[in-house]
Coordinates of C-alpha atoms in Angstrom, one line a residue:
Chain T
R795 CA 11.7 10.6 11.2
K796 CA 9.4 8.3 9.7
E797 CA 9.8 4.7 9.2
V798 CA 10.2 4.7 5.6
E799 CA 11.5 7.1 3.5
Q800 CA 11.6 8.2 -0.3
D801 CA 13.0 10.5 -2.5
P802 CA 9.0 11.7 -3.8
G803 CA 10.7 13.1 -7.1
P804 CA 9.3 13.0 -10.2
F805 CA 12.2 11.6 -11.3
N806 CA 11.7 12.9 -15.3
V807 CA 13.6 10.6 -17.4
P808 CA 13.6 10.4 -21.6
E809 CA 12.7 7.0 -23.0
G810 CA 15.6 3.8 -22.6
A811 CA 17.1 5.7 -19.7
T812 CA 18.4 3.6 -16.8
V813 CA 16.6 5.3 -13.3
A814 CA 17.5 4.3 -9.5
F815 CA 15.4 4.6 -6.9
N816 CA 16.2 4.3 -3.7
C817 CA 14.3 4.0 -0.1
T818 CA 15.3 3.7 3.8
Y819 CA 13.8 2.1 6.3
S820 CA 14.6 2.9 10.6
N821 CA 13.5 -0.8 12.2
S822 CA 16.4 -2.9 11.8
A823 CA 13.9 -5.7 12.4
S824 CA 12.5 -5.5 9.3
Q825 CA 11.7 -9.1 7.7
S826 CA 10.0 -8.8 4.2
F827 CA 11.0 -6.0 1.6
F828 CA 9.2 -4.8 -1.3
W829 CA 8.2 -2.7 -4.4
Y830 CA 4.9 -1.6 -5.5
R831 CA 3.9 0.1 -8.5
Q832 CA 1.0 2.6 -8.4
D833 CA -1.0 4.1 -11.7
C834 CA -2.8 7.7 -11.2
R835 CA -6.0 7.1 -9.5
K836 CA -5.4 2.9 -9.2
E837 CA -5.0 0.7 -6.8
P838 CA -1.1 0.0 -5.9
K839 CA 0.2 -3.2 -7.3
L840 CA 3.0 -5.3 -6.5
L841 CA 6.0 -5.3 -8.8
M842 CA 8.6 -7.5 -7.0
S843 CA 9.7 -8.8 -3.8
V844 CA 13.6 -8.1 -2.4
Y845 CA 15.2 -10.8 -1.6
S846 CA 18.3 -10.7 0.3
S847 CA 20.6 -12.1 -2.6
G848 CA 19.2 -9.3 -5.2
N849 CA 16.0 -10.3 -7.7
E850 CA 15.7 -9.2 -11.6
D851 CA 12.8 -9.2 -13.1
G852 CA 13.6 -8.3 -17.1
R853 CA 14.1 -4.4 -17.4
F854 CA 13.8 -4.3 -12.8
T855 CA 16.3 -5.1 -10.6
A856 CA 15.6 -5.1 -6.8
Q857 CA 18.7 -5.5 -3.9
L858 CA 19.1 -5.2 -0.4
N859 CA 21.4 -3.9 1.9
R860 CA 20.3 -4.6 5.5
A861 CA 23.3 -2.9 6.6
S862 CA 22.4 0.5 5.4
Q863 CA 19.0 0.0 5.9
Y864 CA 17.6 0.8 2.7
I865 CA 16.2 -1.4 -0.6
S866 CA 16.7 0.0 -4.6
L867 CA 14.7 -0.4 -7.6
L868 CA 16.8 -0.2 -10.3
I869 CA 14.8 0.3 -14.4
R870 CA 16.4 0.0 -17.0
D871 CA 15.7 0.7 -20.6
S872 CA 12.8 2.6 -19.0
K873 CA 9.4 3.1 -21.4
L874 CA 6.4 5.2 -21.3
S875 CA 4.2 2.9 -19.6
D876 CA 6.7 3.0 -16.7
S877 CA 5.1 6.0 -16.0
A878 CA 3.8 5.9 -12.5
T879 CA 4.6 6.2 -9.1
Y880 CA 6.5 3.3 -6.9
L881 CA 5.6 2.1 -3.2
C882 CA 8.3 1.0 -1.8
A883 CA 6.9 -1.1 1.4
V884 CA 8.3 -3.0 4.7
N885 CA 6.7 -5.0 7.2
R886 CA 8.3 -5.4 10.7
G887 CA 9.6 -8.2 11.2
G888 CA 6.9 -11.4 12.8
G889 CA 3.7 -8.7 12.7
F890 CA 1.4 -8.3 10.2
K891 CA 2.1 -4.4 9.6
T892 CA 3.7 -3.6 6.3
I893 CA 4.8 0.3 6.3
F894 CA 4.7 2.1 2.7
G895 CA 7.3 5.3 1.5
A896 CA 5.2 7.8 0.7
G897 CA 6.6 6.8 -3.6
T898 CA 8.6 8.2 -6.2
R899 CA 6.7 9.5 -9.1
L900 CA 8.5 9.0 -12.6
F901 CA 7.9 10.0 -15.5
V902 CA 9.2 8.8 -19.0
K903 CA 8.8 10.9 -21.5
A904 CA 9.0 10.2 -25.7
Chain F
N626 CA -11.7 -14.5 -10.0
A627 CA -12.4 -10.9 -8.9
G628 CA -10.0 -11.0 -6.3
V629 CA -9.9 -7.8 -3.5
T630 CA -13.3 -6.0 -4.1
Q631 CA -14.7 -2.4 -2.5
T632 CA -17.9 -0.1 -2.3
P633 CA -18.7 2.3 -2.7
K634 CA -16.0 3.1 -5.6
F635 CA -17.2 7.3 -4.3
Q636 CA -19.3 8.2 -1.4
V637 CA -19.1 12.1 0.8
L638 CA -20.7 13.3 3.8
K639 CA -21.2 15.2 6.0
T640 CA -19.8 15.9 9.0
G641 CA -21.1 13.9 11.7
Q642 CA -22.4 11.1 9.6
S643 CA -21.9 7.3 9.3
M644 CA -20.7 5.4 6.7
T645 CA -19.6 1.1 6.3
L646 CA -16.6 0.4 3.5
Q647 CA -17.4 -3.1 2.6
C648 CA -14.7 -5.1 1.3
A649 CA -14.6 -8.7 0.5
Q650 CA -11.8 -11.2 -1.0
D651 CA -12.2 -14.4 -2.5
M652 CA -8.7 -15.7 -2.6
N653 CA -8.6 -17.5 0.8
H654 CA -6.1 -15.0 2.9
N655 CA -6.4 -14.9 6.4
S656 CA -5.2 -11.8 7.0
M657 CA -6.8 -7.8 5.8
Y658 CA -6.0 -4.7 6.3
W659 CA -7.5 -1.2 5.8
Y660 CA -5.0 1.7 4.7
R661 CA -5.9 5.0 3.6
Q662 CA -3.9 7.6 1.2
D663 CA -3.9 11.4 1.1
P664 CA -0.7 13.2 -0.4
G665 CA 2.5 13.4 0.6
M666 CA 1.5 10.8 3.1
G667 CA 1.3 7.6 1.3
L668 CA -0.1 4.9 2.7
R669 CA -0.7 4.0 6.5
L670 CA -2.6 1.4 8.1
I671 CA -5.8 1.9 10.2
Y672 CA -6.6 -1.4 10.9
Y673 CA -5.8 -4.7 10.1
S674 CA -7.0 -8.4 10.8
A675 CA -4.1 -11.1 11.1
S676 CA -7.1 -13.8 10.7
E677 CA -10.6 -14.5 11.1
G678 CA -12.1 -13.0 14.4
T679 CA -8.9 -11.0 15.8
T680 CA -8.5 -7.0 15.1
D681 CA -6.0 -4.5 15.9
K682 CA -4.8 -1.6 15.1
G683 CA -2.9 -0.2 13.2
E684 CA -0.8 3.5 12.6
V685 CA -3.9 5.9 12.3
P686 CA -6.9 4.2 14.3
N687 CA -8.8 7.1 16.1
G688 CA -12.0 7.9 14.5
Y689 CA -12.6 4.0 13.2
N690 CA -14.2 0.6 14.0
V691 CA -13.2 -2.8 11.7
S692 CA -15.7 -6.0 12.0
R693 CA -14.2 -9.0 10.4
L694 CA -17.7 -10.6 9.0
N695 CA -15.6 -13.7 8.1
K696 CA -12.6 -15.2 6.2
R697 CA -14.2 -13.3 3.1
E698 CA -15.2 -10.0 4.6
F699 CA -13.8 -6.5 6.5
S700 CA -15.4 -3.8 7.8
L701 CA -14.4 -0.2 8.2
R702 CA -16.7 2.2 9.7
L703 CA -16.6 5.5 10.4
E704 CA -19.2 6.9 13.2
S705 CA -18.9 10.6 13.1
A706 CA -17.5 11.4 10.1
A707 CA -14.9 14.6 9.9
P708 CA -13.3 16.6 7.1
S709 CA -9.8 15.1 8.0
Q710 CA -11.5 11.3 6.9
T711 CA -11.2 12.4 3.9
S712 CA -9.4 10.3 1.4
V713 CA -8.2 7.6 -0.6
Y714 CA -9.1 4.3 1.4
F715 CA -7.8 0.5 0.3
C716 CA -8.7 -2.6 1.7
A717 CA -6.0 -5.5 1.3
S718 CA -5.4 -8.5 1.5
S719 CA -2.7 -11.4 2.1
G720 CA -1.8 -15.1 2.8
S721 CA -1.4 -16.7 5.6
Q722 CA 2.2 -15.5 6.1
G723 CA 2.4 -11.8 8.0
N724 CA 5.3 -11.0 5.9
S725 CA 2.9 -12.2 2.3
P726 CA 2.5 -8.6 -0.3
L727 CA -0.9 -7.2 -0.3
H728 CA -3.4 -7.3 -2.6
F729 CA -5.3 -4.2 -3.5
G730 CA -9.0 -3.5 -3.8
N731 CA -9.8 -0.7 -6.2
G732 CA -10.2 2.1 -3.5
T733 CA -13.2 3.9 -1.8
R734 CA -12.6 7.8 -2.6
L735 CA -14.2 9.8 0.4
T736 CA -15.0 12.9 0.7
V737 CA -16.2 14.5 4.2
T738 CA -17.8 18.6 4.2

């Protein structure tokens, strides 16, 4: 079993839709959690960190469930420009190893 | 402000050849990383350097060596390239805390024939 797992998708949604991604992690000592966005043939870029209390940035909401060991990303009012691969990342407690999921591909269509 | 700069952007090697991927960051970050990305596998950590003067193995270190030349630069060397090392390589850096988010370079697309 991979340490960080994501549904690979692809998710095909119309503009304006709400879409949710989940990511599970197996190491209960994990302390830091992130969502990255990666456009085709580009480098990953930080979308948002995920805090224990949940956090929101515009149309994007991230949540953490430590008991069930998963993080989620909700995108509201999807835009064509949201089409990308979304990577979840988990940092093991006390160390420098950030482990990534394989990514979930999102296509937003007009 | 360039952030993280990697060279080269593309490289084709023959099996057995060697090469060094260069990475430099200008964000005064202490920690630097090398990842490889393969279809369906996501990003996998090859080596990292928590601070200048230290390096440690990641998930997939076999076939690679690294050098933390100074605080800014972290290079990745393939001594004898194999087709299994065909991949996209990303260098990244982060702040002092091990749980800080990563800033990535543009990547190096390497093909080994």
